[in-house]
C-alpha positions as a printed Julia matrix, in Angstrom:
301×3 Matrix{Float64}:
  -0.01   0.19   -0.18
   1.37   3.31   -1.0
  -0.31   6.51    0.1
   0.63   9.91   -1.17
   0.09  13.21   -0.06
  -2.05  13.74   -3.08
  -4.36  10.88   -2.11
  -5.03  12.35    1.34
  -5.83  15.95   -0.27
  -8.52  13.9    -2.76
 -10.3   12.18    0.1
 -10.51  15.57    2.24
 -11.62  17.46   -0.81
 -14.52  14.83   -2.07
 -15.62  14.88    1.4
 -15.78  18.76    1.85
 -17.38  18.99   -1.51
 -19.93  16.36   -1.34
 -19.33  14.64   -4.81
 -16.71  14.23   -7.31
 -17.63  16.97   -9.88
 -17.36  19.97   -7.35
 -14.33  18.17   -5.66
 -12.65  17.91   -9.24
 -13.47  21.57   -9.4
 -11.27  22.33   -6.19
  -8.48  19.99   -7.09
  -8.71  21.76  -10.71
  -8.86  18.26  -12.4
 -11.61  16.44  -14.48
 -14.29  14.33  -13.09
 -12.94  11.44  -15.16
  -9.47  11.79  -13.79
 -10.4   12.36  -10.09
 -12.65   9.02  -10.57
  -9.47   7.23  -11.88
  -7.4    8.44   -8.78
 -10.19   7.21   -6.23
 -10.03   4.09   -7.84
  -6.4    3.54   -7.76
  -6.23   4.3    -3.83
  -9.26   1.6    -3.36
  -7.4   -0.78   -5.32
  -3.94   0.07   -3.15
  -5.86   0.14   -0.08
  -7.79  -2.96   -0.67
 -11.05  -1.52    0.5
 -13.92   0.68   -0.59
 -13.55   4.27    0.5
 -16.91   5.27   -0.44
 -20.78   4.25   -0.28
 -21.34   4.4    -3.84
 -25.26   4.29   -3.74
 -25.32   7.36   -1.29
 -26.18  10.94   -2.17
 -24.33  13.04   -1.52
 -21.32  10.64   -1.7
 -20.36   9.79    1.64
 -17.35   8.28    2.89
 -16.94   4.44    4.07
 -16.01   3.35    7.51
 -12.65   2.87    5.75
 -12.68   6.05    3.96
 -13.52   8.01    7.42
 -10.3    6.66    8.92
  -8.08   7.83    5.73
  -9.89  11.24    6.35
  -8.93  11.56    9.95
  -5.29  10.77    8.76
  -5.53  13.23    5.95
  -6.76  16.05    8.72
  -4.17  15.23   10.87
  -1.34  15.15    8.18
  -1.76  17.64    6.07
  -1.9   20.77    8.24
   1.28  19.77    9.64
   3.16  19.41    6.2
   1.39  22.47    5.36
   3.01  24.22    8.51
   6.53  22.72    7.44
   6.15  23.8     3.75
   5.52  27.25    5.4
   8.22  27.01    7.52
  10.98  25.95    4.97
   9.85  28.55    2.95
  10.14  31.35    5.51
  13.64  30.09    5.85
  14.36  30.02    2.14
  12.94  33.84    2.26
  14.68  34.68    5.47
  11.31  35.47    7.03
  11.93  32.98    9.77
  15.08  30.77   11.44
  16.68  30.75   14.99
  18.85  33.33   16.76
  20.05  31.72   20.04
  22.49  34.08   21.67
  25.39  33.39   24.16
  26.98  36.34   25.79
  30.45  36.33   27.45
  29.77  39.9    28.67
  27.63  39.73   31.9
  26.39  43.4    31.71
  25.36  43.08   27.96
  21.65  42.25   29.28
  21.35  46.08   29.92
  21.12  46.77   26.38
  20.65  43.66   24.58
  16.93  43.38   26.01
  15.89  46.57   24.18
  17.49  45.48   21.03
  15.84  42.04   21.16
  12.38  43.81   22.05
  12.56  45.75   18.7
  13.9   42.83   16.96
  10.93  40.67   18.18
   8.52  43.11   16.71
   9.97  43.21   13.29
  10.84  39.46   13.27
   8.09  37.65   14.94
   8.86  33.91   13.2
  12.31  34.29   14.53
  12.77  31.83   17.27
  15.15  34.08   19.91
  16.68  32.79   23.14
  19.54  33.86   25.36
  21.48  30.99   26.28
  23.33  32.39   29.9
  24.82  28.86   30.44
  26.85  28.7    27.67
  28.97  32.01   28.52
  32.02  30.36   29.38
  31.74  27.77   26.26
  30.24  30.17   23.82
  32.56  30.3    20.79
  32.91  26.19   20.76
  29.06  26.35   21.07
  28.7   28.76   17.95
  30.89  26.01   15.92
  28.72  23.16   16.89
  25.71  25.63   15.94
  24.09  25.5    19.5
  23.68  29.0    19.27
  23.9   31.77   16.5
  25.51  34.9    17.82
  27.88  35.52   20.58
  28.5   38.72   22.26
  32.24  39.05   23.16
  35.25  41.73   23.3
  37.96  39.42   22.68
  37.97  38.57   19.02
  39.74  35.32   17.76
  40.74  33.98   14.43
  38.28  30.86   14.1
  37.53  29.29   10.62
  33.93  29.76    9.46
  33.56  32.69   11.9
  33.33  36.11   11.57
  33.59  38.69   14.56
  31.63  41.74   13.53
  32.46  45.05   15.32
  29.37  46.42   17.16
  30.62  49.45   19.18
  33.05  51.03   21.23
  32.75  51.62   25.07
  34.74  52.8    28.37
  35.08  51.07   31.22
  34.34  53.36   34.15
  35.1   53.41   37.81
  32.3   53.84   40.31
  32.59  54.42   44.05
  30.59  55.94   46.65
  30.54  59.62   46.63
  32.18  59.66   50.27
  35.02  57.64   48.76
  38.5   59.33   49.22
  38.98  58.41   45.57
  36.22  60.78   44.56
  38.56  63.6    44.85
  41.03  62.11   42.08
  40.63  63.29   38.42
  41.23  59.73   37.09
  41.9   56.2    38.87
  45.2   54.18   38.55
  45.96  50.38   39.14
  47.66  51.43   42.27
  44.32  53.02   43.54
  43.0   49.18   43.94
  45.21  48.09   46.28
  43.57  48.93   49.61
  40.06  48.74   47.92
  37.32  46.03   47.71
  36.55  45.29   44.1
  32.97  43.7    43.29
  32.79  42.21   40.24
  30.63  39.75   38.43
  31.31  36.28   39.21
  33.17  35.62   35.94
  36.75  34.45   35.42
  39.44  37.56   35.54
  40.29  36.99   31.87
  36.75  38.14   31.33
  36.83  41.43   33.29
  38.21  44.62   31.85
  39.69  45.85   35.01
  41.68  42.9    35.44
  43.04  42.45   31.64
  43.4   46.3    30.94
  44.51  47.48   34.1
  45.14  45.3    37.28
  47.15  42.5    35.62
  49.43  44.52   33.25
  50.49  46.49   36.34
  50.6   43.68   38.58
  48.26  44.94   41.2
  46.04  42.84   43.56
  43.15  44.61   45.39
  42.64  44.35   49.14
  39.71  41.73   48.42
  37.43  40.99   45.46
  33.58  40.24   46.25
  31.76  38.63   43.08
  27.86  39.97   42.85
  25.6   38.39   40.04
  23.51  41.24   39.52
  24.43  44.93   38.31
  21.74  46.4    40.42
  23.14  44.75   43.62
  26.61  45.78   42.63
  25.76  49.58   42.65
  23.79  49.16   45.93
  26.91  47.62   47.58
  28.89  50.56   45.87
  26.74  53.3    47.33
  27.1   51.98   50.88
  30.71  52.11   50.81
  31.08  48.14   50.51
  33.5   48.5    47.78
  34.06  49.91   44.12
  33.44  48.37   40.68
  34.4   48.94   37.17
  31.59  49.02   34.87
  30.82  49.45   30.93
  29.69  53.23   30.44
  26.19  52.08   29.55
  25.51  50.57   32.81
  26.6   53.8    34.29
  24.13  56.27   32.27
  22.01  57.21   35.08
  24.51  56.66   38.12
  26.55  59.57   36.75
  23.97  62.24   37.98
  23.24  60.59   41.24
  24.49  61.95   44.29
  25.45  58.8    45.74
  27.97  57.85   43.47
  31.28  59.3    41.89
  32.63  58.04   38.62
  35.91  58.22   37.33
  37.98  57.16   33.94
  40.48  54.52   34.16
  44.12  55.87   33.47
  44.46  59.65   32.59
  43.36  58.73   28.89
  40.77  56.6    30.02
  40.18  52.75   28.52
  38.3   52.0    25.23
  37.32  48.77   24.39
  35.15  47.25   21.64
  32.23  44.8    21.51
  31.74  42.09   18.8
  29.11  39.94   17.35
  30.69  36.56   16.72
  28.6   34.58   13.77
  29.26  31.82   11.62
  29.99  32.98    7.84
  26.85  31.31    6.53
  24.58  33.33    8.7
  25.92  36.84    8.32
  23.91  37.42    5.28
  20.88  36.12    6.55
  18.18  39.25    6.56
  16.99  38.89   10.32
  20.93  38.8    11.3
  21.66  41.71    9.5
  18.6   43.5    11.11
  19.9   42.49   15.01
  23.16  43.36   14.17
  22.2   46.76   13.05
  20.12  47.28   16.27
  23.02  46.28   18.04
  25.07  49.0    16.66
  22.89  51.9    17.33
  20.58  51.31   20.6
  23.26  50.89   23.12
  24.82  54.23   21.87
  21.74  55.59   22.7
  22.13  54.21   26.14
  25.89  55.51   26.41
  24.72  58.99   25.76
  22.0   58.89   28.32
């Protein structure tokens, strides 16, 4: 027995039309051709699918079973065809994101909110659990975009620049360091440094300042949430170094003081790592465009 999708469509059309003539019109074929097709289906199935003497034409018990199969299978096939069509045309797809930058959530959520409205058929997800294994996950196709400040040379992966940012020192307004025009590595020796719970190699304050100067803070306290870091800083429990977009409101708050790191300040760049074959997809181009423009608005406050 060999049943094709066209056979299921035929059974469904005849049932809905109530006869061969109207069903033939719906299927854009002659009544003779439709009768021949029905006969062929019945020969393959070995049973009659219609009660021939009934008017209008009705399905037999076996025909009703085939109708139920058609009503179950055909919508799923149509949905699959639509999904594949959307993939080909670039309307749908998957955008799973891993972030190596803890503070990036502050600007990424507004970006994804705009993206969602423009691309409702794209499956968007953030995979925080892959933060420490993001680039290998990208190459294994477990994620589709990685936010990183550390570009690497990886075959089949492009690091596309997003925007520049400044790591900024923040302390309580009552801190003795509040009087300094800028902060140097040595200023951290008697401070409790509050950081995100990530490796030092992923923290700008270490990679760009403390490690090259071989300076160790008096203590390090790791905190998961940006809001809690700022709460502890305002309470005089320690100091922190955060990206400028995080401190857009803090700069004007009387409880805090912000200072550049080193006399000239430090500048870092964020990148989006994507697989080469995905970089030209329309929805990927759109989310990258948003990721280049929206964070800058936050930086400017």
